[in-house]
Short mmCIF file of C-alpha atoms in Angstrom, two decimals:
data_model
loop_
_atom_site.label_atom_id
_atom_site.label_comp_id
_atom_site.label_asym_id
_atom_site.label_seq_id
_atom_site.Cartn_x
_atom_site.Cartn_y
_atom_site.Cartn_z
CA UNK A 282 -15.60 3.34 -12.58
CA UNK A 283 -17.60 5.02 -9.69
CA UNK A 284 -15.78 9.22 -8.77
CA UNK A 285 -12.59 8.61 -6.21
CA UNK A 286 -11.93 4.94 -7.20
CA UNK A 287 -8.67 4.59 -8.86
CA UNK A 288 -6.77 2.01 -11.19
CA UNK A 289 -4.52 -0.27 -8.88
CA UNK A 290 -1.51 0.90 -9.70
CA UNK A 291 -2.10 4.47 -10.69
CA UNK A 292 0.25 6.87 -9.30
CA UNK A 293 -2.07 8.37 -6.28
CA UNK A 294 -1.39 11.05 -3.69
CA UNK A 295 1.72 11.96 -5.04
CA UNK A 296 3.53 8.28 -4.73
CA UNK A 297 6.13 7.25 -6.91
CA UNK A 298 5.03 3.60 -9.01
CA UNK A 299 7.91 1.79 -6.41
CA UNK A 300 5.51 3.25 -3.28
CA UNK A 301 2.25 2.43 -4.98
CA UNK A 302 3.30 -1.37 -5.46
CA UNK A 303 4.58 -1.46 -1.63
CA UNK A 304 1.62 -0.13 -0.48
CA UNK A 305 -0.44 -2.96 -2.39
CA UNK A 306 1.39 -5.25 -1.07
CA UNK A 307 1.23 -3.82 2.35
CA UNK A 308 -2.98 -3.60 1.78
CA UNK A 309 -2.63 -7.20 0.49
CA UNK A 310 -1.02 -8.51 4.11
CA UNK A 311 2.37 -8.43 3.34
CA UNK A 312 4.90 -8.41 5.80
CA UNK A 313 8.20 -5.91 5.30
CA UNK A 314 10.86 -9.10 4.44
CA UNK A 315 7.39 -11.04 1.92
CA UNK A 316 7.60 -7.16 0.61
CA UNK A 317 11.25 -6.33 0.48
CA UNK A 318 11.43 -10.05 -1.03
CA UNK A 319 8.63 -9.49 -3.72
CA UNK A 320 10.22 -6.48 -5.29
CA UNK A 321 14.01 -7.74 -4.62
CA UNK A 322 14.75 -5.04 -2.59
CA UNK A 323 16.17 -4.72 1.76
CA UNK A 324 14.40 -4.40 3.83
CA UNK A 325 15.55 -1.74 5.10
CA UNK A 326 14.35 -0.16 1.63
CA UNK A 327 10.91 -1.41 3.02
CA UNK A 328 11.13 0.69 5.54
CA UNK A 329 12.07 3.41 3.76
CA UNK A 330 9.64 3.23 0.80
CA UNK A 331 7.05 2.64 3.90
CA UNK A 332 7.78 5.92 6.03
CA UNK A 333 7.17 8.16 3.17
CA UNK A 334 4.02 6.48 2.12
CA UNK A 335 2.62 7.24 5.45
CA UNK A 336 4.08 10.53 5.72
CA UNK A 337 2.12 11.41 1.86
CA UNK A 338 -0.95 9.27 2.56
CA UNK A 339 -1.04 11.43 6.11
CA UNK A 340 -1.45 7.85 8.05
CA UNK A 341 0.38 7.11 11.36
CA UNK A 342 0.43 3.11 10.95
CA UNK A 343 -0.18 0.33 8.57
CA UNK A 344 -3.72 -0.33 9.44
CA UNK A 345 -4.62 3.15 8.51
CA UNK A 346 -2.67 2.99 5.23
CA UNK A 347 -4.96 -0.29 4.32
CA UNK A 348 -8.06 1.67 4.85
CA UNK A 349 -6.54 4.20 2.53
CA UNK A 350 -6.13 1.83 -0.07
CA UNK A 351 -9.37 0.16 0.38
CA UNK A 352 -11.05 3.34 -0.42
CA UNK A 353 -8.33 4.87 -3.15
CA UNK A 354 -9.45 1.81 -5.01
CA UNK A 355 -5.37 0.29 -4.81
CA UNK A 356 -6.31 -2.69 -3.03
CA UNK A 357 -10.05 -3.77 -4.17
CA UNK A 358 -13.08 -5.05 -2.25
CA UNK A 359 -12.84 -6.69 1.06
CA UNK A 360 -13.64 -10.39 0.74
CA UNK A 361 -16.25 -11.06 3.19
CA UNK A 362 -14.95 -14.22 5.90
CA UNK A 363 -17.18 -17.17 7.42
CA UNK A 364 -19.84 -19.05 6.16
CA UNK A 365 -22.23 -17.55 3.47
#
């Protein structure tokens, strides 16, 4: 594995495994109620579980925290869109 990629999944930047699988599924697309109904959890947990990955990741909004997980390694490769 190239230096600074991760394992999806692997505890990174100091999140707990609960705010490493909402942030996949936040790189992935998700909405907060596809998340909060994913892990079988409010919400309002969403929320919760989302603030404080933005406050460790250092990231003021969601499209930030996908470009962190693009590069951490969390979410994968971009696909490329359009013809081939």
């Amino acid at each position: 594995m190239p230096p600074g990629r991760r394992q999806p999944g692997e505890n990174t930047f100091g999140l707990t495994p609960r705010e490493v699988e909402v942030w996949h599924l936040l790189a992935t697309g998700s909405d907060n109620k596809e998340i909060a109904r994913a892990m079988e959890i409010s919400v309002s947990t969403v929320k919760n579980y989302i603030t404080s990955i933005f406050e460790k990741l250092d990231v003021r909004d969601r499209a930030q925290a996908v470009i962190a997980a693009y590069e951490s390694g969390l979410a994968g490769s971009p696909r490329a869109t359009g013809p081939g």
